Every structure is written in structure tokens, then in C-alpha cells.
PDB file of C-alpha atoms in Angstrom:
ATOM      1  CA  MET A 165       0.000   0.000   0.000  1.00 47.00           C
ATOM      2  CA  ALA A 166       3.017   2.270   0.415  1.00 50.00           C
ATOM      3  CA  ASP A 167       3.225   2.950  -3.320  1.00 76.00           C
ATOM      4  CA  VAL A 168      -0.473   3.762  -3.801  1.00 83.00           C
ATOM      5  CA  GLU A 169      -0.852   7.319  -5.108  1.00 86.00           C
ATOM      6  CA  LEU A 170      -3.615   9.753  -4.246  1.00 87.00           C
ATOM      7  CA  ARG A 171      -4.482  10.221  -7.921  1.00 89.00           C
ATOM      8  CA  GLN A 172      -5.034   6.476  -8.254  1.00 90.00           C
ATOM      9  CA  ILE A 173      -7.589   6.637  -5.448  1.00 90.00           C
ATOM     10  CA  GLN A 174      -9.275   9.629  -7.096  1.00 87.00           C
ATOM     11  CA  TYR A 175      -9.399   7.825 -10.442  1.00 90.00           C
ATOM     12  CA  PHE A 176     -10.809   4.708  -8.783  1.00 91.00           C
ATOM     13  CA  VAL A 177     -13.597   6.637  -7.032  1.00 88.00           C
ATOM     14  CA  THR A 178     -14.541   8.444 -10.239  1.00 86.00           C
ATOM     15  CA  VAL A 179     -14.699   5.235 -12.276  1.00 90.00           C
ATOM     16  CA  ALA A 180     -16.638   3.512  -9.477  1.00 88.00           C
ATOM     17  CA  GLU A 181     -19.220   6.295  -9.505  1.00 81.00           C
ATOM     18  CA  VAL A 182     -19.895   6.292 -13.254  1.00 81.00           C
ATOM     19  CA  LEU A 183     -18.896   2.684 -14.060  1.00 86.00           C
ATOM     20  CA  ASN A 184     -17.450   3.762 -17.367  1.00 86.00           C
ATOM     21  CA  PHE A 185     -13.775   4.472 -18.069  1.00 88.00           C
ATOM     22  CA  GLY A 186     -14.550   6.891 -20.902  1.00 85.00           C
ATOM     23  CA  ARG A 187     -16.965   9.047 -18.866  1.00 82.00           C
ATOM     24  CA  ALA A 188     -14.602   8.970 -15.894  1.00 85.00           C
ATOM     25  CA  ALA A 189     -11.781  10.243 -18.100  1.00 86.00           C
ATOM     26  CA  GLU A 190     -14.003  13.115 -19.269  1.00 80.00           C
ATOM     27  CA  GLU A 191     -14.832  14.075 -15.676  1.00 77.00           C
ATOM     28  CA  LEU A 192     -11.159  13.944 -14.711  1.00 81.00           C
ATOM     29  CA  GLY A 193     -10.060  15.857 -17.799  1.00 78.00           C
ATOM     30  CA  ILE A 194      -7.493  13.286 -18.915  1.00 86.00           C
ATOM     31  CA  GLY A 195      -7.227  10.589 -21.568  1.00 86.00           C
ATOM     32  CA  GLN A 196      -8.918   7.236 -21.053  1.00 88.00           C
ATOM     33  CA  PRO A 197      -5.642   5.259 -21.356  1.00 89.00           C
ATOM     34  CA  GLY A 198      -4.222   7.200 -18.406  1.00 89.00           C
ATOM     35  CA  VAL A 199      -7.206   6.272 -16.235  1.00 90.00           C
ATOM     36  CA  SER A 200      -7.018   2.601 -17.222  1.00 91.00           C
ATOM     37  CA  GLN A 201      -3.272   2.445 -16.565  1.00 91.00           C
ATOM     38  CA  GLN A 202      -3.540   4.024 -13.111  1.00 91.00           C
ATOM     39  CA  ILE A 203      -6.409   1.747 -12.097  1.00 92.00           C
ATOM     40  CA  ALA A 204      -4.402  -1.282 -13.245  1.00 92.00           C
ATOM     41  CA  ARG A 205      -1.418  -0.096 -11.185  1.00 91.00           C
ATOM     42  CA  LEU A 206      -3.643   0.385  -8.158  1.00 92.00           C
ATOM     43  CA  GLU A 207      -4.968  -3.155  -8.517  1.00 92.00           C
ATOM     44  CA  ARG A 208      -1.402  -4.476  -8.723  1.00 90.00           C
ATOM     45  CA  GLU A 209      -0.392  -2.555  -5.602  1.00 90.00           C
ATOM     46  CA  LEU A 210      -3.399  -3.877  -3.684  1.00 91.00           C
ATOM     47  CA  ASP A 211      -3.121  -7.322  -5.280  1.00 90.00           C
ATOM     48  CA  VAL A 212      -6.891  -7.427  -5.935  1.00 92.00           C
ATOM     49  CA  LEU A 213      -9.204  -6.802  -8.858  1.00 93.00           C
ATOM     50  CA  LEU A 214     -11.392  -3.778  -8.155  1.00 94.00           C
ATOM     51  CA  PHE A 215     -13.500  -3.950 -11.333  1.00 93.00           C
ATOM     52  CA  ASP A 216     -15.088  -6.840 -13.190  1.00 92.00           C
ATOM     53  CA  ARG A 217     -14.364  -6.147 -16.852  1.00 89.00           C
ATOM     54  CA  SER A 218     -15.704  -9.442 -18.198  1.00 83.00           C
ATOM     55  CA  ALA A 219     -19.100  -8.056 -19.250  1.00 75.00           C
ATOM     56  CA  ARG A 220     -19.908  -5.217 -21.633  1.00 76.00           C
ATOM     57  CA  ALA A 221     -20.589  -2.893 -18.688  1.00 78.00           C
ATOM     58  CA  ILE A 222     -17.979  -2.858 -15.940  1.00 89.00           C
ATOM     59  CA  ARG A 223     -18.944  -3.302 -12.313  1.00 90.00           C
ATOM     60  CA  LEU A 224     -17.241  -3.309  -8.940  1.00 92.00           C
ATOM     61  CA  THR A 225     -15.954  -6.593  -7.570  1.00 93.00           C
ATOM     62  CA  GLU A 226     -16.560  -7.446  -3.906  1.00 92.00           C
ATOM     63  CA  ALA A 227     -13.090  -6.078  -3.163  1.00 92.00           C
ATOM     64  CA  GLY A 228     -13.950  -2.896  -5.054  1.00 91.00           C
ATOM     65  CA  GLN A 229     -17.169  -2.486  -3.082  1.00 90.00           C
ATOM     66  CA  ARG A 230     -15.243  -2.822   0.178  1.00 90.00           C
ATOM     67  CA  PHE A 231     -12.537  -0.419  -0.982  1.00 91.00           C
ATOM     68  CA  LEU A 232     -14.892   2.347  -2.223  1.00 88.00           C
ATOM     69  CA  PRO A 233     -16.051   3.796   1.142  1.00 84.00           C
ATOM     70  CA  ALA A 234     -12.477   3.710   2.452  1.00 86.00           C
ATOM     71  CA  ALA A 235     -11.237   5.464  -0.701  1.00 87.00           C
ATOM     72  CA  ARG A 236     -13.859   8.176  -0.319  1.00 82.00           C
ATOM     73  CA  ALA A 237     -12.830   8.624   3.314  1.00 82.00           C
ATOM     74  CA  VAL A 238      -9.219   9.108   2.198  1.00 85.00           C
ATOM     75  CA  LEU A 239     -10.223  11.834  -0.259  1.00 82.00           C
ATOM     76  CA  ALA A 240     -12.366  13.569   2.361  1.00 78.00           C
ATOM     77  CA  ALA A 241      -9.502  13.448   4.877  1.00 79.00           C
ATOM     78  CA  VAL A 242      -7.059  14.873   2.342  1.00 80.00           C
ATOM     79  CA  GLU A 243      -9.447  17.738   1.576  1.00 74.00           C
ATOM     80  CA  ALA A 244      -9.865  18.454   5.294  1.00 70.00           C
ATOM     81  CA  ALA A 245      -6.094  18.424   5.762  1.00 75.00           C
ATOM     82  CA  ARG A 246      -5.602  20.754   2.808  1.00 72.00           C
ATOM     83  CA  THR A 247      -8.141  23.190   4.224  1.00 67.00           C
ATOM     84  CA  ALA A 248      -6.477  23.083   7.648  1.00 68.00           C
ATOM     85  CA  ALA A 249      -3.031  23.673   6.150  1.00 70.00           C
ATOM     86  CA  THR A 250      -3.938  26.486   3.776  1.00 63.00           C
ATOM     87  CA  GLY A 251      -6.513  28.211   5.916  1.00 60.00           C
ATOM     88  CA  ASN A 252     -10.104  28.673   4.817  1.00 54.00           C
ATOM     89  CA  PRO A 253     -11.007  32.146   3.453  1.00 50.00           C
ATOM     90  CA  GLY A 254     -14.238  32.305   5.443  1.00 55.00           C
ATOM     91  CA  ARG A 255     -16.680  29.432   5.731  1.00 73.00           C
ATOM     92  CA  MET A 256     -16.716  26.705   3.095  1.00 83.00           C
ATOM     93  CA  LEU A 257     -19.796  24.935   1.752  1.00 90.00           C
ATOM     94  CA  ARG A 258     -19.297  21.955  -0.568  1.00 91.00           C
ATOM     95  CA  LEU A 259     -22.427  21.570  -2.652  1.00 94.00           C
ATOM     96  CA  GLY A 260     -23.364  18.865  -5.162  1.00 94.00           C
ATOM     97  CA  THR A 261     -25.233  20.083  -8.234  1.00 92.00           C
ATOM     98  CA  SER A 262     -27.106  18.600 -11.170  1.00 85.00           C
ATOM     99  CA  THR A 263     -27.937  19.574 -14.736  1.00 80.00           C
ATOM    100  CA  GLY A 264     -30.634  22.151 -15.307  1.00 82.00           C
ATOM    101  CA  LEU A 265     -30.559  24.163 -12.056  1.00 88.00           C
ATOM    102  CA  GLY A 266     -29.985  27.260 -14.193  1.00 83.00           C
ATOM    103  CA  GLU A 267     -30.887  30.626 -12.706  1.00 85.00           C
ATOM    104  CA  ARG A 268     -31.795  29.092  -9.367  1.00 89.00           C
ATOM    105  CA  LEU A 269     -28.235  27.860  -8.821  1.00 91.00           C
ATOM    106  CA  GLU A 270     -26.864  31.284  -9.756  1.00 89.00           C
ATOM    107  CA  THR A 271     -29.120  32.883  -7.145  1.00 90.00           C
ATOM    108  CA  VAL A 272     -28.188  30.333  -4.463  1.00 93.00           C
ATOM    109  CA  VAL A 273     -24.452  30.874  -4.993  1.00 92.00           C
ATOM    110  CA  ALA A 274     -24.862  34.662  -5.029  1.00 92.00           C
ATOM    111  CA  GLU A 275     -26.848  34.606  -1.771  1.00 91.00           C
ATOM    112  CA  LEU A 276     -24.338  32.314  -0.066  1.00 91.00           C
ATOM    113  CA  SER A 277     -21.431  34.481  -1.182  1.00 89.00           C
ATOM    114  CA  ALA A 278     -23.199  37.548   0.206  1.00 86.00           C
ATOM    115  CA  GLU A 279     -23.373  35.740   3.561  1.00 87.00           C
ATOM    116  CA  GLY A 280     -19.623  35.124   3.552  1.00 84.00           C
ATOM    117  CA  LEU A 281     -19.759  31.502   2.460  1.00 87.00           C
ATOM    118  CA  HIS A 282     -17.228  30.244  -0.074  1.00 87.00           C
ATOM    119  CA  VAL A 283     -19.077  27.727  -2.279  1.00 91.00           C
ATOM    120  CA  GLU A 284     -17.407  24.747  -3.928  1.00 89.00           C
ATOM    121  CA  LEU A 285     -19.681  23.200  -6.563  1.00 91.00           C
ATOM    122  CA  THR A 286     -19.391  19.580  -7.679  1.00 88.00           C
ATOM    123  CA  SER A 287     -21.360  18.132 -10.592  1.00 86.00           C
ATOM    124  CA  ALA A 288     -21.784  14.353 -10.664  1.00 83.00           C
ATOM    125  CA  SER A 289     -24.399  11.656 -11.155  1.00 83.00           C
ATOM    126  CA  THR A 290     -27.205  11.396  -8.591  1.00 87.00           C
ATOM    127  CA  ARG A 291     -25.737   8.271  -7.033  1.00 86.00           C
ATOM    128  CA  ALA A 292     -22.294   9.840  -6.824  1.00 87.00           C
ATOM    129  CA  ARG A 293     -23.654  12.992  -5.183  1.00 90.00           C
ATOM    130  CA  LEU A 294     -25.514  10.973  -2.559  1.00 91.00           C
ATOM    131  CA  ASP A 295     -22.483   8.789  -1.863  1.00 88.00           C
ATOM    132  CA  ARG A 296     -20.287  11.866  -1.446  1.00 89.00           C
ATOM    133  CA  VAL A 297     -22.709  13.409   1.045  1.00 92.00           C
ATOM    134  CA  ARG A 298     -22.659  10.162   3.041  1.00 88.00           C
ATOM    135  CA  SER A 299     -18.851  10.034   3.037  1.00 85.00           C
ATOM    136  CA  GLY A 300     -18.438  13.679   4.035  1.00 86.00           C
ATOM    137  CA  GLN A 301     -16.950  14.824   0.712  1.00 86.00           C
ATOM    138  CA  LEU A 302     -20.009  17.055   0.215  1.00 91.00           C
ATOM    139  CA  ASP A 303     -21.978  18.995   2.824  1.00 92.00           C
ATOM    140  CA  ALA A 304     -25.213  18.814   0.825  1.00 95.00           C
ATOM    141  CA  ALA A 305     -26.414  18.032  -2.683  1.00 96.00           C
ATOM    142  CA  PHE A 306     -29.330  18.985  -4.898  1.00 96.00           C
ATOM    143  CA  VAL A 307     -31.352  15.984  -6.114  1.00 95.00           C
ATOM    144  CA  ARG A 308     -34.666  15.668  -7.940  1.00 93.00           C
ATOM    145  CA  GLY A 309     -37.501  13.226  -7.498  1.00 91.00           C
ATOM    146  CA  LEU A 310     -36.088  11.442  -4.423  1.00 91.00           C
ATOM    147  CA  ASP A 311     -37.271  11.630  -0.824  1.00 87.00           C
ATOM    148  CA  GLU A 312     -35.369   8.870   0.941  1.00 88.00           C
ATOM    149  CA  ALA A 313     -32.021   7.056   0.893  1.00 91.00           C
ATOM    150  CA  ALA A 314     -30.008   5.255   3.549  1.00 90.00           C
ATOM    151  CA  GLY A 315     -28.012   7.560   5.811  1.00 91.00           C
ATOM    152  CA  LEU A 316     -29.490  10.737   4.344  1.00 94.00           C
ATOM    153  CA  GLU A 317     -32.300  13.193   4.902  1.00 94.00           C
ATOM    154  CA  PHE A 318     -34.052  15.175   2.156  1.00 95.00           C
ATOM    155  CA  VAL A 319     -35.268  18.743   2.581  1.00 94.00           C
ATOM    156  CA  PRO A 320     -37.601  19.873  -0.265  1.00 95.00           C
ATOM    157  CA  VAL A 321     -36.629  23.328  -1.561  1.00 94.00           C
ATOM    158  CA  TRP A 322     -38.685  23.898  -4.742  1.00 94.00           C
ATOM    159  CA  ASP A 323     -40.564  22.269  -7.616  1.00 93.00           C
ATOM    160  CA  ASP A 324     -38.775  22.247 -10.979  1.00 91.00           C
ATOM    161  CA  ALA A 325     -41.271  22.747 -13.808  1.00 93.00           C
ATOM    162  CA  LEU A 326     -40.542  21.021 -17.098  1.00 95.00           C
ATOM    163  CA  LEU A 327     -41.033  22.558 -20.519  1.00 95.00           C
ATOM    164  CA  ILE A 328     -41.335  20.848 -23.888  1.00 95.00           C
ATOM    165  CA  ALA A 329     -38.511  21.559 -26.360  1.00 92.00           C
ATOM    166  CA  LEU A 330     -39.452  21.050 -29.995  1.00 91.00           C
ATOM    167  CA  PRO A 331     -38.792  22.489 -33.470  1.00 90.00           C
ATOM    168  CA  ARG A 332     -40.243  25.948 -34.006  1.00 86.00           C
ATOM    169  CA  SER A 333     -42.049  24.625 -37.092  1.00 82.00           C
ATOM    170  CA  ALA A 334     -44.006  22.156 -34.942  1.00 81.00           C
ATOM    171  CA  ALA A 335     -44.693  24.444 -31.977  1.00 81.00           C
ATOM    172  CA  PRO A 336     -47.965  26.214 -31.140  1.00 82.00           C
ATOM    173  CA  ASP A 337     -47.928  29.829 -30.011  1.00 82.00           C
ATOM    174  CA  ASP A 338     -48.503  28.979 -26.340  1.00 85.00           C
ATOM    175  CA  GLU A 339     -48.753  25.759 -24.311  1.00 90.00           C
ATOM    176  CA  ILE A 340     -48.939  22.368 -25.972  1.00 93.00           C
ATOM    177  CA  SER A 341     -51.025  19.365 -25.078  1.00 94.00           C
ATOM    178  CA  LEU A 342     -49.068  16.175 -24.510  1.00 94.00           C
ATOM    179  CA  LYS A 343     -51.618  14.431 -26.739  1.00 93.00           C
ATOM    180  CA  ASP A 344     -50.415  16.552 -29.654  1.00 92.00           C
ATOM    181  CA  LEU A 345     -46.965  14.984 -29.316  1.00 93.00           C
ATOM    182  CA  ARG A 346     -48.081  11.387 -29.802  1.00 93.00           C
ATOM    183  CA  GLU A 347     -46.809  11.283 -33.396  1.00 91.00           C
ATOM    184  CA  LEU A 348     -43.391  12.816 -32.612  1.00 92.00           C
ATOM    185  CA  PRO A 349     -40.482  10.693 -31.332  1.00 94.00           C
ATOM    186  CA  LEU A 350     -39.372  11.506 -27.795  1.00 95.00           C
ATOM    187  CA  ARG A 351     -35.658  12.064 -27.221  1.00 92.00           C
ATOM    188  CA  ILE A 352     -34.951  11.338 -23.560  1.00 92.00           C
ATOM    189  CA  THR A 353     -32.154   9.907 -21.480  1.00 88.00           C
ATOM    190  CA  GLU A 354     -32.072   6.237 -20.487  1.00 86.00           C
ATOM    191  CA  ARG A 355     -34.111   5.424 -17.398  1.00 87.00           C
ATOM    192  CA  ARG A 356     -31.093   4.115 -15.497  1.00 82.00           C
ATOM    193  CA  THR A 357     -29.532   7.569 -15.829  1.00 81.00           C
ATOM    194  CA  ASN A 358     -32.521   9.504 -14.458  1.00 86.00           C
ATOM    195  CA  PRO A 359     -35.389   7.278 -13.256  1.00 90.00           C
ATOM    196  CA  PRO A 360     -37.563  10.060 -11.704  1.00 93.00           C
ATOM    197  CA  LEU A 361     -37.532  12.159 -14.886  1.00 93.00           C
ATOM    198  CA  VAL A 362     -38.183   9.287 -17.289  1.00 94.00           C
ATOM    199  CA  ASP A 363     -40.930   7.824 -15.076  1.00 95.00           C
ATOM    200  CA  LEU A 364     -42.641  11.221 -14.791  1.00 96.00           C
ATOM    201  CA  VAL A 365     -42.706  11.808 -18.556  1.00 96.00           C
ATOM    202  CA  MET A 366     -43.725   8.260 -19.494  1.00 96.00           C
ATOM    203  CA  SER A 367     -46.470   8.182 -16.831  1.00 96.00           C
ATOM    204  CA  ALA A 368     -47.833  11.541 -17.987  1.00 96.00           C
ATOM    205  CA  CYS A 369     -47.992  10.313 -21.578  1.00 96.00           C
ATOM    206  CA  ALA A 370     -49.694   7.081 -20.466  1.00 96.00           C
ATOM    207  CA  ALA A 371     -52.291   9.119 -18.554  1.00 96.00           C
ATOM    208  CA  GLU A 372     -53.008  10.938 -21.833  1.00 95.00           C
ATOM    209  CA  GLY A 373     -53.579   7.631 -23.596  1.00 95.00           C
ATOM    210  CA  PHE A 374     -50.388   7.000 -25.510  1.00 95.00           C
ATOM    211  CA  GLU A 375     -46.882   5.602 -25.228  1.00 94.00           C
ATOM    212  CA  PRO A 376     -44.330   7.855 -26.931  1.00 93.00           C
ATOM    213  CA  VAL A 377     -42.132   6.450 -29.638  1.00 90.00           C
ATOM    214  CA  LEU A 378     -38.549   6.803 -28.436  1.00 91.00           C
ATOM    215  CA  GLY A 379     -36.204   8.598 -30.800  1.00 89.00           C
ATOM    216  CA  PRO A 380     -32.411   8.392 -30.968  1.00 84.00           C
ATOM    217  CA  ARG A 381     -30.583   9.225 -27.761  1.00 80.00           C
ATOM    218  CA  SER A 382     -27.841  11.843 -27.649  1.00 73.00           C
ATOM    219  CA  SER A 383     -24.898  12.037 -25.291  1.00 69.00           C
ATOM    220  CA  SER A 384     -25.990  15.413 -23.895  1.00 77.00           C
ATOM    221  CA  LEU A 385     -28.919  17.824 -23.777  1.00 79.00           C
ATOM    222  CA  GLN A 386     -26.952  20.165 -26.026  1.00 81.00           C
ATOM    223  CA  ASP A 387     -26.681  17.473 -28.693  1.00 84.00           C
ATOM    224  CA  THR A 388     -30.376  16.654 -28.349  1.00 86.00           C
ATOM    225  CA  HIS A 389     -31.314  20.288 -28.912  1.00 83.00           C
ATOM    226  CA  ALA A 390     -28.976  20.484 -31.897  1.00 85.00           C
ATOM    227  CA  ALA A 391     -30.698  17.480 -33.462  1.00 86.00           C
ATOM    228  CA  ILE A 392     -34.162  18.953 -32.841  1.00 87.00           C
ATOM    229  CA  GLY A 393     -33.051  22.346 -34.144  1.00 84.00           C
ATOM    230  CA  ALA A 394     -31.683  20.756 -37.305  1.00 84.00           C
ATOM    231  CA  GLY A 395     -35.230  19.839 -38.238  1.00 73.00           C
ATOM    232  CA  SER A 396     -35.512  16.391 -36.679  1.00 72.00           C
ATOM    233  CA  PRO A 397     -39.242  15.831 -36.003  1.00 84.00           C
ATOM    234  CA  SER A 398     -38.916  15.054 -32.297  1.00 91.00           C
ATOM    235  CA  TRP A 399     -39.261  16.541 -28.823  1.00 94.00           C
ATOM    236  CA  THR A 400     -37.702  16.432 -25.374  1.00 93.00           C
ATOM    237  CA  VAL A 401     -38.183  17.979 -21.939  1.00 95.00           C
ATOM    238  CA  ILE A 402     -36.083  20.656 -20.265  1.00 93.00           C
ATOM    239  CA  TYR A 403     -36.208  22.227 -16.830  1.00 91.00           C
ATOM    240  CA  GLU A 404     -37.683  25.731 -16.978  1.00 90.00           C
ATOM    241  CA  SER A 405     -34.826  27.128 -14.869  1.00 85.00           C
ATOM    242  CA  HIS A 406     -32.384  25.871 -17.512  1.00 85.00           C
ATOM    243  CA  ALA A 407     -34.495  27.013 -20.450  1.00 88.00           C
ATOM    244  CA  ARG A 408     -34.405  30.578 -19.126  1.00 84.00           C
ATOM    245  CA  LEU A 409     -30.679  30.637 -19.798  1.00 81.00           C
ATOM    246  CA  LEU A 410     -31.077  29.548 -23.423  1.00 83.00           C
ATOM    247  CA  ARG A 411     -32.072  31.592 -26.461  1.00 80.00           C
ATOM    248  CA  GLU A 412     -34.961  30.340 -28.528  1.00 80.00           C
ATOM    249  CA  GLY A 413     -34.199  29.883 -32.197  1.00 84.00           C
ATOM    250  CA  ARG A 414     -34.908  26.798 -34.208  1.00 87.00           C
ATOM    251  CA  VAL A 415     -35.780  25.118 -30.892  1.00 89.00           C
ATOM    252  CA  VAL A 416     -38.551  26.656 -28.777  1.00 91.00           C
ATOM    253  CA  PHE A 417     -39.911  25.872 -25.305  1.00 93.00           C
ATOM    254  CA  ARG A 418     -43.581  25.459 -24.440  1.00 94.00           C
ATOM    255  CA  ARG A 419     -45.448  24.599 -21.246  1.00 94.00           C
ATOM    256  CA  PRO A 420     -47.102  21.192 -21.416  1.00 95.00           C
ATOM    257  CA  ASP A 421     -50.736  20.480 -20.631  1.00 92.00           C
ATOM    258  CA  PRO A 422     -50.942  18.828 -18.149  1.00 94.00           C
ATOM    259  CA  ARG A 423     -48.066  20.496 -16.301  1.00 95.00           C
ATOM    260  CA  LEU A 424     -44.982  18.446 -15.389  1.00 96.00           C
ATOM    261  CA  ALA A 425     -42.676  19.075 -12.419  1.00 95.00           C
ATOM    262  CA  LEU A 426     -40.180  17.308 -10.161  1.00 94.00           C
ATOM    263  CA  THR A 427     -39.459  18.270  -6.568  1.00 95.00           C
ATOM    264  CA  THR A 428     -35.878  19.339  -5.929  1.00 94.00           C
ATOM    265  CA  SER A 429     -34.507  18.611  -2.464  1.00 95.00           C
ATOM    266  CA  LEU A 430     -31.282  19.070  -0.559  1.00 95.00           C
ATOM    267  CA  ALA A 431     -29.755  15.786   0.535  1.00 95.00           C
ATOM    268  CA  VAL A 432     -27.869  16.108   3.840  1.00 94.00           C
ATOM    269  CA  PRO A 433     -26.403  13.549   6.251  1.00 91.00           C
ATOM    270  CA  ALA A 434     -29.016  11.929   8.502  1.00 89.00           C
ATOM    271  CA  GLY A 435     -29.326  13.702  11.846  1.00 86.00           C
ATOM    272  CA  THR A 436     -28.134  17.058  10.496  1.00 85.00           C
ATOM    273  CA  THR A 437     -29.465  19.971  12.565  1.00 79.00           C
ATOM    274  CA  VAL A 438     -31.147  22.720  10.558  1.00 75.00           C
ATOM    275  CA  GLY A 439     -28.997  25.607  11.706  1.00 79.00           C
ATOM    276  CA  GLY A 440     -25.763  27.407  10.943  1.00 83.00           C
ATOM    277  CA  ASP A 441     -24.635  27.172   7.330  1.00 87.00           C
ATOM    278  CA  LEU A 442     -27.471  24.787   6.427  1.00 89.00           C
ATOM    279  CA  ALA A 443     -30.000  27.387   7.544  1.00 91.00           C
ATOM    280  CA  VAL A 444     -28.225  29.962   5.358  1.00 92.00           C
ATOM    281  CA  LEU A 445     -28.343  27.525   2.419  1.00 93.00           C
ATOM    282  CA  LEU A 446     -32.056  26.871   2.887  1.00 93.00           C
ATOM    283  CA  GLU A 447     -32.779  30.600   3.000  1.00 93.00           C
ATOM    284  CA  ALA A 448     -30.803  31.037  -0.233  1.00 93.00           C
ATOM    285  CA  CYS A 449     -32.899  28.275  -1.796  1.00 93.00           C
ATOM    286  CA  ARG A 450     -36.104  29.999  -0.639  1.00 92.00           C
ATOM    287  CA  LYS A 451     -35.037  33.204  -2.399  1.00 90.00           C
ATOM    288  CA  ALA A 452     -34.150  31.237  -5.532  1.00 89.00           C
ATOM    289  CA  SER A 453     -37.587  29.604  -5.448  1.00 89.00           C
ATOM    290  CA  ASP A 454     -39.318  32.966  -5.056  1.00 85.00           C
ATOM    291  CA  GLN A 455     -37.855  34.056  -8.410  1.00 74.00           C
ATOM    292  CA  PHE A 456     -40.162  31.614 -10.166  1.00 67.00           C
ATOM    293  CA  GLU A 457     -43.329  32.458  -8.223  1.00 61.00           C
TER     294      GLU A 457
END
């Protein structure tokens, strides 16, 4: 264990959270071969296999599952030591974020900064954010559509309305009925990536009497919008807070009938007292929510 490097532990945790070497490399900002080589070296140093690579999708071995919480604890301890050594310019709040928070996140950060809190934002998958809150790497994290998880408590902060994104040529002047979309393919992420969102949209369509035809999936919302804007007869959903930051052009945004929304909550460690910096964070979230009233 003496030759294990901190970067190897960081690489391992990142791969373990996304279970994909390519996506982990993107998050780390390095080439995929570098990630694979460092993970292989870590496995040699520990003399165990941390990942099962025999199937198409990698997964953690039993040794990897045992090593993950300890690895996260190492990273949290290193961060705490770094803060102690360098001195913290005021209070620090480590906050997990997700796609589509848009103007609300800007308001939250601005309010926290005004209260003297230095904010460190971390974007990761839902599972990764929750795991990092449990391990102490994050103080809190925004999550949508969840209200319980082991070792955590969820404090609802606002409802995120969803808009329909579709080609301007196929859009009405105001809101659009979901029934009117039955003939257009739906471009949406895989359910395993975002179960609450996919379940909400599919259930709403079912309640309107149809099952949407699924169109091609893109690697990002930006790519999905590009495909729709290029004239592809299809539609997707986007959080209103995110849509406010985008300019309408070939793609336009319309409110659906019936309305769609997911509750956004703050995930915090179980037993956390609502006071101090958490109280400041919740007040910042209240002000961000008021913007959309």
C-alpha cells in the first residue's frame, strides 16, 4: 500500500461512480488510457481486482465495493487536511449540483457568497452525489424526485417545472397538449440515468392515452437540442430554470398540458441539525424559489 498514489484513489472513485472508463476520463479531464493504466497499477499494488471487466458494462468486484467507502474517506480526509493547512477564506460549503438548475443555482451561490460563504460546486451523477454526502466529501447536494435514501435526509426546496422543447415549425404559439406529441419521437435519457424524470414523462404520456415512440438518444442535452433544431421531427423535456438561460431559435420551449414538475430537495447527512450554514443555504434556496413564483 506504500506505493499507492492519491491520484489512483481519485481515479478509482470516479470510475466507481460512473462505471465507465470513458466518462470517468471526461470528468477527470485526462485521456482514457491514463485512467485505465492508473487503475491497473492500483490493482497491482493492492493485489486485488477492483473492477469486473468481463461483461460489456464494468462493475465493482466485492473487493472494489469494500474499498470504495475507504477510498472516499481518504479523499475527504485529504481535503480536510488541505483546508487546515492552507486556511479557509471564510466558511466553506461543498455543494453537489445537477444539470438544469440554471438561474436558481446562480441565485443560491450569489446569496451564499453575500453571507460570507465560499461555495465549492461539484457536478456528478445522482448516485455519486448521494455517496459523497454520506462520506463527508459534500456537505449537501441537490437531487430531484427522491425523498429517501439510507443515511441521508431530504429537505424539499422547490418544484422544478418542465417545458417541452421542440422544433419551431411544430410548436404552437402557447402551451402544448401532450396528446399533440403522440406522433413525434421523444428524445430522452435512459431510465437508469434519471429514473424520476423518465418515469414522470412516461407516466404523464400514459395518462393521456399514448406511449411515446422513443427517438435516438444523444450524449448530452446540447446534442439533443442540436438534433431537434436541425429539423428532426422530435421533442424532449427541459427544466424551466435551464431554459431561461437559453435563447430560442430553431428550438422553442412550451409549457405542457398537463403540467410536469419534479421536486428538488437538498440531501444532507441523517441527523443534520437545521442551523448554521445549512439554515443559510435553505434561505438562499427559498429566495431562488421565489424568483419563479
